[in-house]
PDB file of N, CA and C in Angstrom:
ATOM      1  N   MET A   1       0.814  -1.189   0.000  1.00 71.00           N
ATOM      2  CA  MET A   1       0.000   0.000   0.000  1.00 71.00           C
ATOM      3  C   MET A   1       0.863   1.260   0.000  1.00 71.00           C
ATOM      4  N   LYS A   2       1.964   1.205   0.742  1.00 75.00           N
ATOM      5  CA  LYS A   2       2.862   2.354   0.789  1.00 75.00           C
ATOM      6  C   LYS A   2       3.497   2.611  -0.578  1.00 75.00           C
ATOM      7  N   ASP A   3       3.839   1.523  -1.294  1.00 77.00           N
ATOM      8  CA  ASP A   3       4.403   1.665  -2.636  1.00 77.00           C
ATOM      9  C   ASP A   3       3.390   2.293  -3.596  1.00 77.00           C
ATOM     10  N   PHE A   4       2.123   1.908  -3.435  1.00 77.00           N
ATOM     11  CA  PHE A   4       1.080   2.466  -4.300  1.00 77.00           C
ATOM     12  C   PHE A   4       0.930   3.963  -4.062  1.00 77.00           C
ATOM     13  N   ILE A   5       0.921   4.363  -2.795  1.00 80.00           N
ATOM     14  CA  ILE A   5       0.781   5.791  -2.475  1.00 80.00           C
ATOM     15  C   ILE A   5       1.987   6.570  -2.978  1.00 80.00           C
ATOM     16  N   SER A   6       3.177   6.012  -2.788  1.00 79.00           N
ATOM     17  CA  SER A   6       4.366   6.718  -3.272  1.00 79.00           C
ATOM     18  C   SER A   6       4.391   6.784  -4.797  1.00 79.00           C
ATOM     19  N   ALA A   7       3.912   5.730  -5.474  1.00 77.00           N
ATOM     20  CA  ALA A   7       3.847   5.755  -6.933  1.00 77.00           C
ATOM     21  C   ALA A   7       2.778   6.732  -7.415  1.00 77.00           C
ATOM     22  N   LEU A   8       1.731   6.892  -6.632  1.00 78.00           N
ATOM     23  CA  LEU A   8       0.662   7.809  -7.003  1.00 78.00           C
ATOM     24  C   LEU A   8       1.147   9.255  -7.025  1.00 78.00           C
ATOM     25  N   PHE A   9       2.056   9.573  -6.115  1.00 83.00           N
ATOM     26  CA  PHE A   9       2.581  10.938  -6.036  1.00 83.00           C
ATOM     27  C   PHE A   9       3.993  11.051  -6.602  1.00 83.00           C
ATOM     28  N   ASP A  10       4.325  10.176  -7.543  1.00 78.00           N
ATOM     29  CA  ASP A  10       5.598  10.234  -8.242  1.00 78.00           C
ATOM     30  C   ASP A  10       5.434  11.165  -9.441  1.00 78.00           C
ATOM     31  N   PHE A  11       5.881  12.403  -9.291  1.00 78.00           N
ATOM     32  CA  PHE A  11       5.668  13.406 -10.331  1.00 78.00           C
ATOM     33  C   PHE A  11       6.603  13.248 -11.524  1.00 78.00           C
ATOM     34  N   SER A  12       7.581  12.359 -11.425  1.00 76.00           N
ATOM     35  CA  SER A  12       8.446  12.097 -12.574  1.00 76.00           C
ATOM     36  C   SER A  12       7.876  10.990 -13.460  1.00 76.00           C
ATOM     37  N   PHE A  13       6.801  10.346 -13.006  1.00 72.00           N
ATOM     38  CA  PHE A  13       6.151   9.249 -13.732  1.00 72.00           C
ATOM     39  C   PHE A  13       7.138   8.134 -14.084  1.00 72.00           C
ATOM     40  N   SER A  14       8.005   7.808 -13.148  1.00 73.00           N
ATOM     41  CA  SER A  14       8.953   6.718 -13.386  1.00 73.00           C
ATOM     42  C   SER A  14       8.353   5.365 -13.009  1.00 73.00           C
ATOM     43  N   ARG A  15       7.283   5.363 -12.246  1.00 76.00           N
ATOM     44  CA  ARG A  15       6.583   4.119 -11.889  1.00 76.00           C
ATOM     45  C   ARG A  15       5.127   4.228 -12.334  1.00 76.00           C
ATOM     46  N   PHE A  16       4.587   3.112 -12.781  1.00 79.00           N
ATOM     47  CA  PHE A  16       3.218   3.079 -13.285  1.00 79.00           C
ATOM     48  C   PHE A  16       2.295   2.438 -12.269  1.00 79.00           C
ATOM     49  N   ILE A  17       1.118   3.012 -12.077  1.00 82.00           N
ATOM     50  CA  ILE A  17       0.141   2.422 -11.167  1.00 82.00           C
ATOM     51  C   ILE A  17      -0.951   1.670 -11.918  1.00 82.00           C
ATOM     52  N   ALA A  18      -0.993   1.831 -13.223  1.00 82.00           N
ATOM     53  CA  ALA A  18      -2.061   1.216 -14.006  1.00 82.00           C
ATOM     54  C   ALA A  18      -2.015  -0.305 -13.942  1.00 82.00           C
ATOM     55  N   THR A  19      -0.825  -0.872 -13.846  1.00 82.00           N
ATOM     56  CA  THR A  19      -0.741  -2.330 -13.789  1.00 82.00           C
ATOM     57  C   THR A  19      -1.297  -2.867 -12.481  1.00 82.00           C
ATOM     58  N   THR A  20      -1.154  -2.112 -11.401  1.00 83.00           N
ATOM     59  CA  THR A  20      -1.727  -2.563 -10.136  1.00 83.00           C
ATOM     60  C   THR A  20      -3.215  -2.271 -10.067  1.00 83.00           C
ATOM     61  N   MET A  21      -3.675  -1.271 -10.789  1.00 88.00           N
ATOM     62  CA  MET A  21      -5.086  -0.906 -10.778  1.00 88.00           C
ATOM     63  C   MET A  21      -5.913  -1.703 -11.787  1.00 88.00           C
ATOM     64  N   ALA A  22      -5.269  -2.445 -12.661  1.00 91.00           N
ATOM     65  CA  ALA A  22      -5.993  -3.149 -13.727  1.00 91.00           C
ATOM     66  C   ALA A  22      -6.991  -4.154 -13.162  1.00 91.00           C
ATOM     67  N   LYS A  23      -6.629  -4.864 -12.106  1.00 92.00           N
ATOM     68  CA  LYS A  23      -7.549  -5.848 -11.516  1.00 92.00           C
ATOM     69  C   LYS A  23      -8.791  -5.164 -10.966  1.00 92.00           C
ATOM     70  N   VAL A  24      -8.589  -4.067 -10.280  1.00 93.00           N
ATOM     71  CA  VAL A  24      -9.717  -3.338  -9.701  1.00 93.00           C
ATOM     72  C   VAL A  24     -10.597  -2.757 -10.805  1.00 93.00           C
ATOM     73  N   LEU A  25      -9.980  -2.198 -11.828  1.00 94.00           N
ATOM     74  CA  LEU A  25     -10.742  -1.630 -12.940  1.00 94.00           C
ATOM     75  C   LEU A  25     -11.537  -2.700 -13.680  1.00 94.00           C
ATOM     76  N   TYR A  26     -10.970  -3.892 -13.791  1.00 96.00           N
ATOM     77  CA  TYR A  26     -11.669  -4.984 -14.468  1.00 96.00           C
ATOM     78  C   TYR A  26     -12.880  -5.437 -13.649  1.00 96.00           C
ATOM     79  N   ILE A  27     -12.716  -5.513 -12.345  1.00 96.00           N
ATOM     80  CA  ILE A  27     -13.844  -5.890 -11.487  1.00 96.00           C
ATOM     81  C   ILE A  27     -14.945  -4.834 -11.567  1.00 96.00           C
ATOM     82  N   ILE A  28     -14.555  -3.561 -11.555  1.00 97.00           N
ATOM     83  CA  ILE A  28     -15.538  -2.478 -11.671  1.00 97.00           C
ATOM     84  C   ILE A  28     -16.247  -2.544 -13.020  1.00 97.00           C
ATOM     85  N   ALA A  29     -15.510  -2.843 -14.081  1.00 97.00           N
ATOM     86  CA  ALA A  29     -16.123  -2.952 -15.411  1.00 97.00           C
ATOM     87  C   ALA A  29     -17.130  -4.097 -15.461  1.00 97.00           C
ATOM     88  N   ILE A  30     -16.810  -5.214 -14.832  1.00 97.00           N
ATOM     89  CA  ILE A  30     -17.734  -6.348 -14.807  1.00 97.00           C
ATOM     90  C   ILE A  30     -18.997  -5.990 -14.021  1.00 97.00           C
ATOM     91  N   ILE A  31     -18.829  -5.303 -12.888  1.00 98.00           N
ATOM     92  CA  ILE A  31     -19.980  -4.908 -12.083  1.00 98.00           C
ATOM     93  C   ILE A  31     -20.880  -3.956 -12.869  1.00 98.00           C
ATOM     94  N   PHE A  32     -20.274  -2.956 -13.520  1.00 97.00           N
ATOM     95  CA  PHE A  32     -21.081  -2.013 -14.303  1.00 97.00           C
ATOM     96  C   PHE A  32     -21.727  -2.689 -15.506  1.00 97.00           C
ATOM     97  N   ALA A  33     -21.043  -3.642 -16.107  1.00 97.00           N
ATOM     98  CA  ALA A  33     -21.640  -4.367 -17.235  1.00 97.00           C
ATOM     99  C   ALA A  33     -22.845  -5.171 -16.763  1.00 97.00           C
ATOM    100  N   GLY A  34     -22.721  -5.793 -15.608  1.00 96.00           N
ATOM    101  CA  GLY A  34     -23.844  -6.552 -15.057  1.00 96.00           C
ATOM    102  C   GLY A  34     -25.026  -5.661 -14.709  1.00 96.00           C
ATOM    103  N   LEU A  35     -24.738  -4.540 -14.061  1.00 97.00           N
ATOM    104  CA  LEU A  35     -25.812  -3.607 -13.723  1.00 97.00           C
ATOM    105  C   LEU A  35     -26.454  -3.026 -14.977  1.00 97.00           C
ATOM    106  N   GLY A  36     -25.637  -2.703 -15.962  1.00 95.00           N
ATOM    107  CA  GLY A  36     -26.171  -2.185 -17.216  1.00 95.00           C
ATOM    108  C   GLY A  36     -27.052  -3.198 -17.925  1.00 95.00           C
ATOM    109  N   ALA A  37     -26.636  -4.459 -17.908  1.00 95.00           N
ATOM    110  CA  ALA A  37     -27.435  -5.509 -18.554  1.00 95.00           C
ATOM    111  C   ALA A  37     -28.761  -5.698 -17.821  1.00 95.00           C
ATOM    112  N   LEU A  38     -28.741  -5.624 -16.496  1.00 94.00           N
ATOM    113  CA  LEU A  38     -29.985  -5.755 -15.740  1.00 94.00           C
ATOM    114  C   LEU A  38     -30.934  -4.586 -16.008  1.00 94.00           C
ATOM    115  N   VAL A  39     -30.390  -3.380 -16.018  1.00 94.00           N
ATOM    116  CA  VAL A  39     -31.222  -2.205 -16.295  1.00 94.00           C
ATOM    117  C   VAL A  39     -31.790  -2.282 -17.710  1.00 94.00           C
ATOM    118  N   PHE A  40     -30.970  -2.706 -18.653  1.00 93.00           N
ATOM    119  CA  PHE A  40     -31.427  -2.835 -20.036  1.00 93.00           C
ATOM    120  C   PHE A  40     -32.538  -3.869 -20.145  1.00 93.00           C
ATOM    121  N   ALA A  41     -32.359  -5.006 -19.460  1.00 91.00           N
ATOM    122  CA  ALA A  41     -33.360  -6.072 -19.535  1.00 91.00           C
ATOM    123  C   ALA A  41     -34.679  -5.634 -18.904  1.00 91.00           C
ATOM    124  N   PHE A  42     -34.601  -4.999 -17.743  1.00 90.00           N
ATOM    125  CA  PHE A  42     -35.836  -4.591 -17.072  1.00 90.00           C
ATOM    126  C   PHE A  42     -36.503  -3.396 -17.744  1.00 90.00           C
ATOM    127  N   SER A  43     -35.718  -2.536 -18.358  1.00 92.00           N
ATOM    128  CA  SER A  43     -36.324  -1.391 -19.038  1.00 92.00           C
ATOM    129  C   SER A  43     -37.081  -1.827 -20.282  1.00 92.00           C
ATOM    130  N   GLY A  44     -36.702  -2.927 -20.847  1.00 90.00           N
ATOM    131  CA  GLY A  44     -37.421  -3.420 -22.014  1.00 90.00           C
ATOM    132  C   GLY A  44     -38.838  -3.839 -21.663  1.00 90.00           C
ATOM    133  N   PHE A  45     -39.031  -4.356 -20.453  1.00 88.00           N
ATOM    134  CA  PHE A  45     -40.371  -4.769 -20.053  1.00 88.00           C
ATOM    135  C   PHE A  45     -41.289  -3.581 -19.801  1.00 88.00           C
ATOM    136  N   ALA A  46     -40.714  -2.396 -19.620  1.00 88.00           N
ATOM    137  CA  ALA A  46     -41.550  -1.199 -19.460  1.00 88.00           C
ATOM    138  C   ALA A  46     -42.252  -0.848 -20.766  1.00 88.00           C
ATOM    139  N   ASN A  47     -41.715  -1.287 -21.885  1.00 86.00           N
ATOM    140  CA  ASN A  47     -42.305  -1.002 -23.197  1.00 86.00           C
ATOM    141  C   ASN A  47     -43.235  -2.100 -23.680  1.00 86.00           C
ATOM    142  N   GLY A  48     -43.312  -3.191 -22.954  1.00 88.00           N
ATOM    143  CA  GLY A  48     -44.191  -4.286 -23.349  1.00 88.00           C
ATOM    144  C   GLY A  48     -43.483  -5.620 -23.212  1.00 88.00           C
ATOM    145  N   PHE A  49     -44.272  -6.675 -23.292  1.00 89.00           N
ATOM    146  CA  PHE A  49     -43.722  -8.013 -23.095  1.00 89.00           C
ATOM    147  C   PHE A  49     -42.782  -8.418 -24.223  1.00 89.00           C
ATOM    148  N   GLY A  50     -43.133  -8.109 -25.456  1.00 90.00           N
ATOM    149  CA  GLY A  50     -42.293  -8.477 -26.599  1.00 90.00           C
ATOM    150  C   GLY A  50     -40.951  -7.773 -26.553  1.00 90.00           C
ATOM    151  N   SER A  51     -40.983  -6.493 -26.246  1.00 90.00           N
ATOM    152  CA  SER A  51     -39.741  -5.727 -26.117  1.00 90.00           C
ATOM    153  C   SER A  51     -38.920  -6.233 -24.933  1.00 90.00           C
ATOM    154  N   GLY A  52     -39.599  -6.577 -23.851  1.00 90.00           N
ATOM    155  CA  GLY A  52     -38.910  -7.100 -22.676  1.00 90.00           C
ATOM    156  C   GLY A  52     -38.248  -8.430 -22.942  1.00 90.00           C
ATOM    157  N   LEU A  53     -38.922  -9.284 -23.673  1.00 92.00           N
ATOM    158  CA  LEU A  53     -38.346 -10.582 -24.016  1.00 92.00           C
ATOM    159  C   LEU A  53     -37.127 -10.420 -24.913  1.00 92.00           C
ATOM    160  N   PHE A  54     -37.221  -9.470 -25.848  1.00 92.00           N
ATOM    161  CA  PHE A  54     -36.089  -9.199 -26.738  1.00 92.00           C
ATOM    162  C   PHE A  54     -34.878  -8.692 -25.947  1.00 92.00           C
ATOM    163  N   THR A  55     -35.116  -7.730 -25.039  1.00 92.00           N
ATOM    164  CA  THR A  55     -33.998  -7.200 -24.249  1.00 92.00           C
ATOM    165  C   THR A  55     -33.479  -8.218 -23.262  1.00 92.00           C
ATOM    166  N   LEU A  56     -34.334  -9.113 -22.795  1.00 91.00           N
ATOM    167  CA  LEU A  56     -33.881 -10.169 -21.888  1.00 91.00           C
ATOM    168  C   LEU A  56     -32.936 -11.130 -22.595  1.00 91.00           C
ATOM    169  N   ILE A  57     -33.183 -11.379 -23.863  1.00 93.00           N
ATOM    170  CA  ILE A  57     -32.301 -12.246 -24.648  1.00 93.00           C
ATOM    171  C   ILE A  57     -31.038 -11.498 -25.061  1.00 93.00           C
ATOM    172  N   LEU A  58     -31.157 -10.213 -25.372  1.00 95.00           N
ATOM    173  CA  LEU A  58     -30.030  -9.428 -25.865  1.00 95.00           C
ATOM    174  C   LEU A  58     -29.078  -8.972 -24.751  1.00 95.00           C
ATOM    175  N   SER A  59     -29.587  -8.801 -23.541  1.00 95.00           N
ATOM    176  CA  SER A  59     -28.754  -8.242 -22.471  1.00 95.00           C
ATOM    177  C   SER A  59     -27.545  -9.110 -22.105  1.00 95.00           C
ATOM    178  N   PRO A  60     -27.616 -10.452 -22.072  1.00 95.00           N
ATOM    179  CA  PRO A  60     -26.393 -11.221 -21.803  1.00 95.00           C
ATOM    180  C   PRO A  60     -25.340 -11.078 -22.909  1.00 95.00           C
ATOM    181  N   VAL A  61     -25.805 -10.936 -24.140  1.00 95.00           N
ATOM    182  CA  VAL A  61     -24.873 -10.742 -25.253  1.00 95.00           C
ATOM    183  C   VAL A  61     -24.138  -9.418 -25.089  1.00 95.00           C
ATOM    184  N   LEU A  62     -24.889  -8.363 -24.766  1.00 95.00           N
ATOM    185  CA  LEU A  62     -24.274  -7.058 -24.547  1.00 95.00           C
ATOM    186  C   LEU A  62     -23.336  -7.078 -23.342  1.00 95.00           C
ATOM    187  N   PHE A  63     -23.712  -7.830 -22.302  1.00 96.00           N
ATOM    188  CA  PHE A  63     -22.850  -7.967 -21.136  1.00 96.00           C
ATOM    189  C   PHE A  63     -21.502  -8.558 -21.527  1.00 96.00           C
ATOM    190  N   PHE A  64     -21.512  -9.633 -22.286  1.00 97.00           N
ATOM    191  CA  PHE A  64     -20.259 -10.277 -22.675  1.00 97.00           C
ATOM    192  C   PHE A  64     -19.427  -9.387 -23.598  1.00 97.00           C
ATOM    193  N   PHE A  65     -20.077  -8.649 -24.498  1.00 96.00           N
ATOM    194  CA  PHE A  65     -19.326  -7.732 -25.349  1.00 96.00           C
ATOM    195  C   PHE A  65     -18.672  -6.625 -24.528  1.00 96.00           C
ATOM    196  N   TRP A  66     -19.395  -6.097 -23.545  1.00 96.00           N
ATOM    197  CA  TRP A  66     -18.833  -5.052 -22.697  1.00 96.00           C
ATOM    198  C   TRP A  66     -17.621  -5.580 -21.927  1.00 96.00           C
ATOM    199  N   VAL A  67     -17.729  -6.785 -21.387  1.00 97.00           N
ATOM    200  CA  VAL A  67     -16.622  -7.379 -20.631  1.00 97.00           C
ATOM    201  C   VAL A  67     -15.433  -7.655 -21.557  1.00 97.00           C
ATOM    202  N   ILE A  68     -15.706  -8.124 -22.758  1.00 97.00           N
ATOM    203  CA  ILE A  68     -14.624  -8.389 -23.715  1.00 97.00           C
ATOM    204  C   ILE A  68     -13.901  -7.099 -24.075  1.00 97.00           C
ATOM    205  N   PHE A  69     -14.648  -6.030 -24.363  1.00 97.00           N
ATOM    206  CA  PHE A  69     -14.017  -4.764 -24.733  1.00 97.00           C
ATOM    207  C   PHE A  69     -13.264  -4.150 -23.558  1.00 97.00           C
ATOM    208  N   ALA A  70     -13.792  -4.290 -22.355  1.00 96.00           N
ATOM    209  CA  ALA A  70     -13.077  -3.790 -21.173  1.00 96.00           C
ATOM    210  C   ALA A  70     -11.777  -4.557 -20.989  1.00 96.00           C
ATOM    211  N   ARG A  71     -11.829  -5.867 -21.155  1.00 96.00           N
ATOM    212  CA  ARG A  71     -10.627  -6.690 -21.010  1.00 96.00           C
ATOM    213  C   ARG A  71      -9.595  -6.333 -22.077  1.00 96.00           C
ATOM    214  N   LEU A  72     -10.032  -6.189 -23.310  1.00 97.00           N
ATOM    215  CA  LEU A  72      -9.109  -5.838 -24.387  1.00 97.00           C
ATOM    216  C   LEU A  72      -8.476  -4.471 -24.148  1.00 97.00           C
ATOM    217  N   GLY A  73      -9.267  -3.527 -23.697  1.00 95.00           N
ATOM    218  CA  GLY A  73      -8.727  -2.201 -23.413  1.00 95.00           C
ATOM    219  C   GLY A  73      -7.685  -2.229 -22.307  1.00 95.00           C
ATOM    220  N   LEU A  74      -7.971  -2.965 -21.246  1.00 95.00           N
ATOM    221  CA  LEU A  74      -7.009  -3.079 -20.152  1.00 95.00           C
ATOM    222  C   LEU A  74      -5.747  -3.820 -20.592  1.00 95.00           C
ATOM    223  N   GLU A  75      -5.912  -4.864 -21.401  1.00 95.00           N
ATOM    224  CA  GLU A  75      -4.745  -5.593 -21.884  1.00 95.00           C
ATOM    225  C   GLU A  75      -3.877  -4.719 -22.787  1.00 95.00           C
ATOM    226  N   MET A  76      -4.505  -3.894 -23.624  1.00 95.00           N
ATOM    227  CA  MET A  76      -3.719  -2.984 -24.468  1.00 95.00           C
ATOM    228  C   MET A  76      -2.984  -1.959 -23.618  1.00 95.00           C
ATOM    229  N   MET A  77      -3.636  -1.454 -22.578  1.00 93.00           N
ATOM    230  CA  MET A  77      -3.001  -0.491 -21.695  1.00 93.00           C
ATOM    231  C   MET A  77      -1.790  -1.122 -21.003  1.00 93.00           C
ATOM    232  N   ILE A  78      -1.947  -2.335 -20.512  1.00 93.00           N
ATOM    233  CA  ILE A  78      -0.839  -3.006 -19.830  1.00 93.00           C
ATOM    234  C   ILE A  78       0.278  -3.340 -20.816  1.00 93.00           C
ATOM    235  N   ALA A  79      -0.084  -3.724 -22.042  1.00 93.00           N
ATOM    236  CA  ALA A  79       0.944  -4.026 -23.039  1.00 93.00           C
ATOM    237  C   ALA A  79       1.783  -2.796 -23.357  1.00 93.00           C
ATOM    238  N   VAL A  80       1.134  -1.649 -23.480  1.00 92.00           N
ATOM    239  CA  VAL A  80       1.874  -0.413 -23.755  1.00 92.00           C
ATOM    240  C   VAL A  80       2.785  -0.070 -22.579  1.00 92.00           C
ATOM    241  N   ILE A  81       2.299  -0.266 -21.370  1.00 89.00           N
ATOM    242  CA  ILE A  81       3.118   0.019 -20.183  1.00 89.00           C
ATOM    243  C   ILE A  81       4.303  -0.935 -20.109  1.00 89.00           C
ATOM    244  N   LYS A  82       4.071  -2.204 -20.398  1.00 89.00           N
ATOM    245  CA  LYS A  82       5.182  -3.176 -20.390  1.00 89.00           C
ATOM    246  C   LYS A  82       6.225  -2.820 -21.453  1.00 89.00           C
ATOM    247  N   ILE A  83       5.752  -2.376 -22.616  1.00 90.00           N
ATOM    248  CA  ILE A  83       6.688  -1.953 -23.667  1.00 90.00           C
ATOM    249  C   ILE A  83       7.506  -0.768 -23.175  1.00 90.00           C
ATOM    250  N   ALA A  84       6.847   0.182 -22.521  1.00 86.00           N
ATOM    251  CA  ALA A  84       7.556   1.353 -22.000  1.00 86.00           C
ATOM    252  C   ALA A  84       8.572   0.945 -20.927  1.00 86.00           C
ATOM    253  N   GLU A  85       8.208   0.030 -20.060  1.00 83.00           N
ATOM    254  CA  GLU A  85       9.141  -0.429 -19.025  1.00 83.00           C
ATOM    255  C   GLU A  85      10.332  -1.150 -19.636  1.00 83.00           C
ATOM    256  N   ASN A  86      10.073  -2.020 -20.601  1.00 86.00           N
ATOM    257  CA  ASN A  86      11.166  -2.756 -21.237  1.00 86.00           C
ATOM    258  C   ASN A  86      12.061  -1.840 -22.062  1.00 86.00           C
ATOM    259  N   THR A  87      11.462  -0.863 -22.721  1.00 87.00           N
ATOM    260  CA  THR A  87      12.265   0.091 -23.485  1.00 87.00           C
ATOM    261  C   THR A  87      13.124   0.924 -22.552  1.00 87.00           C
ATOM    262  N   GLY A  88      12.586   1.308 -21.426  1.00 74.00           N
ATOM    263  CA  GLY A  88      13.352   2.060 -20.446  1.00 74.00           C
ATOM    264  C   GLY A  88      14.507   1.270 -19.876  1.00 74.00           C
ATOM    265  N   SER A  89      14.289  -0.032 -19.641  1.00 72.00           N
ATOM    266  CA  SER A  89      15.387  -0.860 -19.117  1.00 72.00           C
ATOM    267  C   SER A  89      16.448  -1.098 -20.180  1.00 72.00           C
ATOM    268  N   LEU A  90      16.051  -1.158 -21.464  1.00 73.00           N
ATOM    269  CA  LEU A  90      17.035  -1.293 -22.538  1.00 73.00           C
ATOM    270  C   LEU A  90      17.888  -0.014 -22.648  1.00 73.00           C
ATOM    271  N   LYS A  91      17.248   1.122 -22.477  1.00 68.00           N
ATOM    272  CA  LYS A  91      17.959   2.400 -22.586  1.00 68.00           C
ATOM    273  C   LYS A  91      18.980   2.551 -21.459  1.00 68.00           C
ATOM    274  N   THR A  92      18.626   2.123 -20.264  1.00 69.00           N
ATOM    275  CA  THR A  92      19.558   2.242 -19.138  1.00 69.00           C
ATOM    276  C   THR A  92      20.667   1.214 -19.217  1.00 69.00           C
ATOM    277  N   ALA A  93      20.441   0.109 -19.959  1.00 62.00           N
ATOM    278  CA  ALA A  93      21.465  -0.924 -20.082  1.00 62.00           C
ATOM    279  C   ALA A  93      22.582  -0.522 -21.033  1.00 62.00           C
ATOM    280  N   GLU A  94      22.327   0.456 -21.897  1.00 60.00           N
ATOM    281  CA  GLU A  94      23.348   0.865 -22.878  1.00 60.00           C
ATOM    282  C   GLU A  94      24.440   1.652 -22.263  1.00 60.00           C
TER     283      GLU A  94
END
């Protein structure tokens, strides 16, 4: 926890906090995707049974797409950070 706080206030940006925050951000994305799918499914029933049935079938699909896109975004962010860390270590090795 102390390392996280010190990295948070590292004004030279020599340490990254995104890799430690990725797990928390992914859990938050899953929670919001689930809540969004539930709201979408229940809001469809406000327009009628047919619309509700359609949104009830579509909401799990949208949930999985949201989770997939959140995961891909986080993985791209971590990949860029890893590239930056490895490039920095190569530069200091010269």
